[in-house]
Amino acid sequence: MIRQVSRSTRALRRLPKAALPQVASAAVVAQPATRNAIAAYSTRSTVVQLLNNIGSKREVEQYLKYFTSVSQQQFAVIKVGGAIITDQLPELASCLAFLYHVGLYPIVLHGTGPQINELLENEGVEPEYIDGIRVTNPETMAVVRKCFLEQNLRLVTALEKMGVHARPITAGVFGADYLDKDKYQLVGKITAVNKSPVEAAIDAGYLPILTSLAETPSGQLLNVNADVAAGELAREFEPLKIVYLNEKGGIINGSTGEKVSSINLDEEYDDLMKEPWVKYGTKLKIKEIHDLLQHLPRSSSVAIINVDDLQKELFTDSGAGTLIRRGYKLINRQSLADFGNPDLLRTALLRDPEIKSGKLSVASYLKFLESTPFKSYGDEPLEVLAIVVEGKGVPKLDKFLSSKSGWLNNVTDNIFNSIKKDYNKLCWIVSENDANLAWYFSKSEGSFAKNGQILFWYGLSPEESSNLIKEFDASHIGSALSSSKESGVFSASQQARGFHNSARVRSANPNPPITQSKNEAKAKVALIGARGYTGQNLIKLIDNHPKLEISHVSSRELAGQKLQDYNKAQIVYSNLQVDDIKQLEEDGDVDMWVMALPNGVCKPFVDAIDSVGKGKSKIVDLSADYRFDTTGNWTYGLPELQDRQQIAAASRISNPGCYATAAQVAIAPLSKYIAGLPTTFGVSGYSGAGTKPSPKNDVAFLSNNLIPYSLTDHIHEREISNKLGFDVAFMPHVAQWFQGISHTVSIPIKKGSLTSRDIRNIYQERYQGEQLINVTGDIPLVRDISGKHGIVIGGFAVNSKEDRVVINATIDNLLKGAATQCLQNINLALGYGEYDGIPTNQ
Ligand SMILES: *[C@@H]1O[C@H](CO)[C@@H](O)[C@H](O)[C@H]1NC(C)=O
Ligand SMILES: *[C@@H]1O[C@H](CO)[C@@H](O)[C@H](O)[C@H]1NC(C)=O
Ligand SMILES: *[C@@H]1O[C@H](CO)[C@@H](O)[C@H](O)[C@H]1NC(C)=O
Ligand SMILES: *[C@@H]1O[C@H](CO)[C@@H](O)[C@H](O)[C@H]1NC(C)=O
Ligand SMILES: *[C@@H]1O[C@H](CO)[C@@H](O)[C@H](O)[C@H]1NC(C)=O
């Protein structure tokens, strides 16, 4: 059984914020002029009382506006239990006075239960009930009538004392027949309601105070249950509010002693009527309310509350006692025949985007359902329709279609909960443009995005989710849209942590590292321009590499000197010229050429190697000279973002720039969320300015200083934009430290599209398995990156307008920004494990 926990009609009652006059002036406006003077005093005090008693002035004003939007007699029917007039008359009177003073005219109908029994006892008459109905013989009737008139007078008098004009209406409204003359005697069944006495009272500015006495056409008084009479009034007037005041403040669950907060009749009525404590008056009351609500709009409800809570019930969103409404009965159907009305099903299916767009017809979908085991969930009018298809793998929520009112009334939640009870695992696919994406995220434990669609799931083991993603991924291959390499994976709950294993890694990261070495042979590296910081770092790395050996180091300045930091062999710097290089290439003495020269000078060397044309050796160029190559000869070697297989197959690799590497890694995962120009503020240590003396590597000048330079059109700005495929603004700076870059990237995103947590998840998933990229929730600091081989990405701050995200990234410009990345490319190109020789835990 599904209980609709929330009081959804309360949510519906939420009204647009409106410029309503102040409460006090609203009261005066609504007052007939003649009563202004007398009302002034009590109005003020009741308004004060109101504002003290209940939630917020905003709510009060909204509800006042709502209540005054209909004719006065349609505001509310309030049924007052007999015991309230005895025990809580001042509270009741002041409450009604308040409503009156703010211009609201509830129709008040009261009972007289407890007083009658007292009087009957005094007169020696034994009270007698059958099925909760008082058997009313003529002696009892005399007592009942006397009692009603007394109670009515007490209430009217109390109201008049508070400056409220109240009109006793003790007859003339309810026409009745005998309910069962033999059984109950003078008990009536209402056959007609005469509205005119009530309307006349309200028109004249009086609160109508009714008893539940009815008359036969010949004028015989008949006793009618007050709940029933109130229900008849409500049917006649269709008021915005139907309120039953009782001293218990709601319906009390007889088994637990707790107040029942809400009852959804469609779903709960049958079971409720079977509960042992539901008998006599309670049973009659619930049945009466049930019957009444069948005839009112589905949005109508009956509130059963204590008089002290009346204002709260009327003027706040939270309400007070027991709220009874029809609610939504959920129905499971397992075959098309179960749906009964085919038009209902068709209407529901027409909400499906695929069907709406014409890609799928209702008829063909129905045919699919005919031949497929499925289970459907829906409310009776199919405001929400969910279809779960059970195939061989994970059960799939094939359709989840809701009308606006289904979302508003929370039927969607109830349906989803009931699916969840039946299925401990489930998957479903939603378009990334779906208006309710956030809701789907909240229902899922993991997700995977591709080509505008998002695959969601819950309850899956890492293997299952990994297989599911593979399947989903495969279903997109060959699709016209599948050129994009982007793939964001989100996870909506902590459980996603459990997925951080290799199975998931393979599927989440579309371009996983190539860690296996396929080449057992050693290889010889020649380093041209070995003097710079990058060259030195690369030499150290090669020294620790299991298979690489240095055959030549060339540097004009260092020629003749012994190579430091290299222990595998004694090597002396040479000064290789173009012809030497050509000769070495012809002799096949070098497997890998590394060009570590300044920009713009390596072309003659490359051309020399090219001219030999044997195609055996490979080149990695560290300069910017071939990063923008359009001949197709050169491959851009950023393994985490480029196709690694392509790098492995390349013979000419241009090594990315340091700033450019970090900026691309920091921005790429958000590519499809970007809604404006990403800007990155980069600060590098002065080793980035090279070894040639300049102010940018002058430690004294940098002391207590920061130097902005090349603020537009820096070559790395061009590189970042060119490789990412969209413009990025980059503003470089040099600072006083030696090595390490800090990037602070600001990225405009579509408002509200991502939370900080979503973003972090996107990065974590995108870089799963990458040993040279760490994703952290903290802000990475440049001092921690110095000497490390990877990139650290963190920050992930989203501004309060939710349209901009800030990401920090740090990289050691000499390592992952140059030498380490170069070694990654060498490894890939030579068929070694990508991380061979790279201390990945540093
Ligand atoms: C809808 O139901 C869920 C529980 O299923 C509840 O948390 C949420 O507050 C409800 N929303 C509304 C608007 O009633
Ligand atoms: C009353 O309490 C019993 C026992 O906890 C429970 O089974 C039943 O559903 C409750 N009824 C209502 C209407 O809340
Ligand atoms: C591309 O490389 C080949 C050899 O690998 C060379 O012959 C050719 O000239 C190169 N093309 C350009 C435009 O550099
Ligand atoms: C990345 O995280 C690993 C594991 O915590 C750590 O050993 C390594 O030093 C980190 N890398 C960087 C570049 O900070
Ligand atoms: C990192 O980004 C945050 C915003 O997320 C910013 O406030 C901070 O200054 C940045 N830190 C560094 C070290 O760049």
mmCIF file of N, CA, C and O in Angstrom, residues 252-258 277:
data_model
loop_
_atom_site.group_PDB
_atom_site.id
_atom_site.type_symbol
_atom_site.label_atom_id
_atom_site.label_comp_id
_atom_site.label_asym_id
_atom_site.label_seq_id
_atom_site.Cartn_x
_atom_site.Cartn_y
_atom_site.Cartn_z
ATOM 1 N N ILE A 252 -7.704 10.302 15.737
ATOM 2 C CA ILE A 252 -6.659 9.618 16.501
ATOM 3 C C ILE A 252 -6.684 8.137 16.143
ATOM 4 O O ILE A 252 -7.733 7.493 16.166
ATOM 5 N N ASN A 253 -5.539 7.618 15.783
ATOM 6 C CA ASN A 253 -5.421 6.198 15.487
ATOM 7 C C ASN A 253 -5.596 5.432 16.798
ATOM 8 O O ASN A 253 -4.767 5.533 17.701
ATOM 9 N N GLY A 254 -6.681 4.688 16.898
ATOM 10 C CA GLY A 254 -7.016 3.994 18.132
ATOM 11 C C GLY A 254 -5.993 2.932 18.520
ATOM 12 O O GLY A 254 -5.877 2.568 19.686
ATOM 13 N N SER A 255 -5.231 2.455 17.536
ATOM 14 C CA SER A 255 -4.243 1.417 17.858
ATOM 15 C C SER A 255 -2.981 2.013 18.459
ATOM 16 O O SER A 255 -2.300 1.381 19.245
ATOM 17 N N THR A 256 -2.654 3.236 18.064
ATOM 18 C CA THR A 256 -1.382 3.805 18.505
ATOM 19 C C THR A 256 -1.570 5.026 19.399
ATOM 20 O O THR A 256 -0.629 5.453 20.061
ATOM 21 N N GLY A 257 -2.750 5.604 19.384
ATOM 22 C CA GLY A 257 -2.972 6.830 20.147
ATOM 23 C C GLY A 257 -2.396 8.061 19.472
ATOM 24 O O GLY A 257 -2.416 9.150 20.017
ATOM 25 N N GLU A 258 -1.875 7.891 18.249
ATOM 26 C CA GLU A 258 -1.278 9.036 17.557
ATOM 27 C C GLU A 258 -2.261 9.672 16.580
ATOM 28 O O GLU A 258 -3.121 8.991 16.027
ATOM 29 N N TRP A 277 -10.505 0.294 15.467
ATOM 30 C CA TRP A 277 -10.906 1.508 16.180
ATOM 31 C C TRP A 277 -11.819 2.402 15.353
ATOM 32 O O TRP A 277 -12.328 3.404 15.840
#
